[in-house]
């Protein structure tokens, strides 16, 4: 898909472009050399040990960050929802090679921005480029917070405590939202960003035990 095919409204809804005039977004993306990639469900966006030279912004869909061992076991380290970044941690390294994979959990559109041009303003020194960099740092801080929340979840002693901690984050909106599966907890409906098998991998627990605990709650 070409960048020109993306609707202005879809670009304006991305947090990366907060406080940037809609008339400046497309010229800026052209200046940066940005492009769009589309991925089918279960298609890899980035493979382990791949060179990463772009900051990726998810426009639609859902992307899992996976770690796979030599036996083929997968762990879902985190999940990326529309408006969020991925791959930037590797692109920022002196040796920008990934140590994880990024897999489309469902059909996804990704906006890719070359890192060097994104971080460093051109000779025009446009004000909106400075705003872009500021927004980038804001998104990085949100991502760090989400990873801290996962560490807190995994530090819980029991499976039930892990589940309750995860579900409360979904319920309060302190974590990510925007999925299609609902679960009732204490009279409220929690929206899950993944199915039960994926949730088991995310929490690093046995799926059967997870289903049993969910049924008992």
XYZ file of C-alpha atoms in Angstrom:
217
model
C 0.000 0.000 0.000
C 1.197 3.502 -0.856
C 1.284 6.253 1.754
C -0.975 8.342 -0.496
C -3.741 5.755 -0.037
C -3.897 6.333 3.729
C -6.675 8.698 4.802
C -5.678 11.974 6.483
C -7.953 11.183 9.421
C -6.147 7.901 10.066
C -2.821 9.718 10.230
C -4.202 12.475 12.460
C -5.449 9.907 14.977
C -1.920 8.615 15.598
C -0.451 9.964 18.879
C 2.868 10.406 17.086
C 1.318 13.348 15.221
C -0.338 15.093 18.178
C -0.159 18.902 17.925
C 0.955 18.706 14.287
C -1.271 20.430 11.729
C -2.912 18.022 9.301
C -1.483 20.018 6.378
C 2.052 19.402 7.662
C 1.813 15.641 8.207
C 2.096 14.400 4.624
C 4.922 16.789 3.587
C 6.783 15.752 6.737
C 6.341 12.041 5.993
C 7.532 12.607 2.426
C 10.580 14.462 3.742
C 11.322 11.600 6.137
C 10.941 8.946 3.448
C 8.172 7.165 5.371
C 6.336 4.203 3.858
C 3.516 1.809 4.723
C 3.613 -1.983 5.062
C 0.663 -4.360 5.359
C 0.794 -7.747 7.081
C -1.660 -10.617 7.073
C -2.609 -12.442 10.268
C 0.254 -14.691 11.445
C 2.706 -13.005 9.072
C 6.016 -11.823 10.506
C 6.634 -8.095 10.307
C 10.177 -8.447 11.653
C 12.197 -11.606 12.258
C 14.656 -12.346 15.044
C 18.219 -11.307 14.134
C 17.014 -8.883 11.460
C 18.479 -5.442 10.815
C 16.134 -2.725 12.101
C 16.601 0.786 10.725
C 13.070 2.148 11.143
C 10.696 3.301 13.834
C 7.434 1.451 13.214
C 4.012 2.821 14.154
C 1.035 0.477 14.129
C -1.904 2.116 12.335
C -4.360 -0.782 12.540
C -4.428 -4.374 13.770
C -2.294 -5.893 16.533
C 1.350 -6.984 16.631
C 2.909 -9.420 19.108
C 6.527 -9.117 20.188
C 7.668 -12.726 20.490
C 10.661 -14.579 21.858
C 11.131 -18.088 20.516
C 13.606 -20.608 21.945
C 15.481 -23.321 20.058
C 12.718 -25.832 20.812
C 10.142 -23.600 19.137
C 8.400 -22.442 22.328
C 6.955 -18.943 22.035
C 6.518 -16.301 24.681
C 4.532 -13.134 24.016
C 6.639 -10.408 25.608
C 4.190 -7.635 24.826
C 1.526 -6.644 22.318
C 1.358 -3.514 20.200
C -1.954 -1.773 19.608
C -2.820 0.956 17.048
C -0.910 4.177 17.666
C 1.968 2.457 19.453
C 5.593 2.029 18.413
C 7.637 -1.088 17.886
C 11.190 -1.872 16.834
C 12.584 1.459 17.997
C 14.662 -0.061 20.819
C 16.655 -2.086 18.293
C 16.885 0.675 15.697
C 18.425 2.971 18.331
C 21.252 0.561 19.168
C 24.754 0.875 17.715
C 24.212 -2.619 16.321
C 20.550 -2.393 15.219
C 19.802 -6.122 15.037
C 16.657 -7.536 16.630
C 16.678 -10.246 19.302
C 12.907 -10.829 19.090
C 10.279 -11.278 16.364
C 7.209 -9.182 15.613
C 4.179 -11.134 14.403
C 0.850 -9.801 13.149
C -1.845 -11.128 15.497
C -4.381 -9.946 12.936
C -4.250 -8.042 9.650
C -2.158 -4.951 10.332
C -1.002 -1.720 8.716
C 2.349 -0.298 9.793
C 3.846 3.125 9.143
C 7.651 2.948 8.923
C 9.859 5.997 9.497
C 13.634 5.906 8.876
C 15.217 6.414 12.293
C 18.055 8.743 11.298
C 15.762 11.207 9.522
C 13.160 10.993 12.284
C 15.535 11.890 15.109
C 17.517 14.569 13.285
C 15.845 17.607 11.777
C 16.642 18.587 8.213
C 18.119 21.927 7.136
C 14.641 23.499 7.198
C 14.400 22.871 10.975
C 10.610 22.671 10.817
C 8.789 23.245 14.100
C 6.517 20.271 13.487
C 9.575 17.989 13.282
C 10.541 19.041 16.799
C 6.985 18.214 17.871
C 7.332 14.806 16.230
C 10.465 14.021 18.238
C 8.747 15.175 21.438
C 5.789 12.889 20.681
C 8.192 10.037 19.997
C 9.697 10.380 23.473
C 6.217 10.495 24.991
C 5.308 7.222 23.268
C 8.557 5.656 24.448
C 7.728 6.595 28.036
C 4.256 5.045 27.708
C 5.806 1.870 26.344
C 8.227 1.691 29.268
C 5.278 2.080 31.635
C 3.451 -0.805 29.922
C 6.519 -3.035 30.311
C 6.751 -2.095 33.994
C 3.098 -3.078 34.363
C 3.829 -6.480 32.865
C 6.755 -7.003 35.245
C 4.378 -6.207 38.097
C 1.860 -8.757 36.775
C 4.463 -11.515 36.414
C 5.825 -10.839 39.901
C 2.524 -11.938 41.489
C 2.767 -15.211 43.404
C -0.270 -17.073 42.082
C -1.959 -17.509 38.719
C -5.138 -15.928 40.072
C -3.216 -12.880 41.270
C -1.540 -12.571 37.871
C -4.904 -12.757 36.125
C -6.589 -10.294 38.459
C -3.746 -7.817 38.070
C -3.895 -8.108 34.279
C -7.688 -7.843 34.142
C -7.797 -4.837 36.455
C -5.415 -2.996 34.150
C -7.716 -3.743 31.224
C -10.766 -2.694 33.236
C -9.393 0.611 34.492
C -7.954 1.590 31.136
C -4.450 1.934 32.584
C -3.292 -0.635 30.089
C -4.070 -1.029 26.412
C -7.556 -1.291 25.002
C -9.193 -2.055 21.700
C -9.903 -5.759 21.339
C -12.921 -7.816 20.445
C -13.211 -10.396 23.215
C -15.151 -9.657 26.412
C -14.836 -11.187 29.870
C -16.962 -10.391 32.930
C -15.159 -9.733 36.220
C -17.124 -8.819 39.327
C -20.056 -7.470 37.332
C -17.924 -5.561 34.834
C -16.892 -6.476 31.303
C -13.183 -6.594 30.554
C -11.990 -6.440 26.964
C -9.169 -8.863 26.235
C -6.572 -7.962 23.587
C -5.876 -11.639 22.810
C -7.390 -15.117 22.957
C -6.783 -17.547 25.826
C -3.862 -19.340 24.189
C -2.156 -16.021 23.523
C -2.919 -14.797 27.041
C -1.310 -17.950 28.459
C 1.842 -17.218 26.459
C 1.757 -13.579 27.552
C 1.507 -14.542 31.226
C 3.883 -17.501 30.737
C 1.425 -19.977 32.271
C -0.207 -23.253 31.271
C -3.269 -22.731 29.066
C -5.327 -25.435 30.800
C -4.617 -23.910 34.200
C -5.469 -20.476 32.830
C -8.832 -21.650 31.454
C -9.632 -23.409 34.727
C -8.853 -20.267 36.717
C -10.876 -18.049 34.390
C -13.843 -20.403 34.674
C -13.617 -20.280 38.478
C -13.527 -16.484 38.640
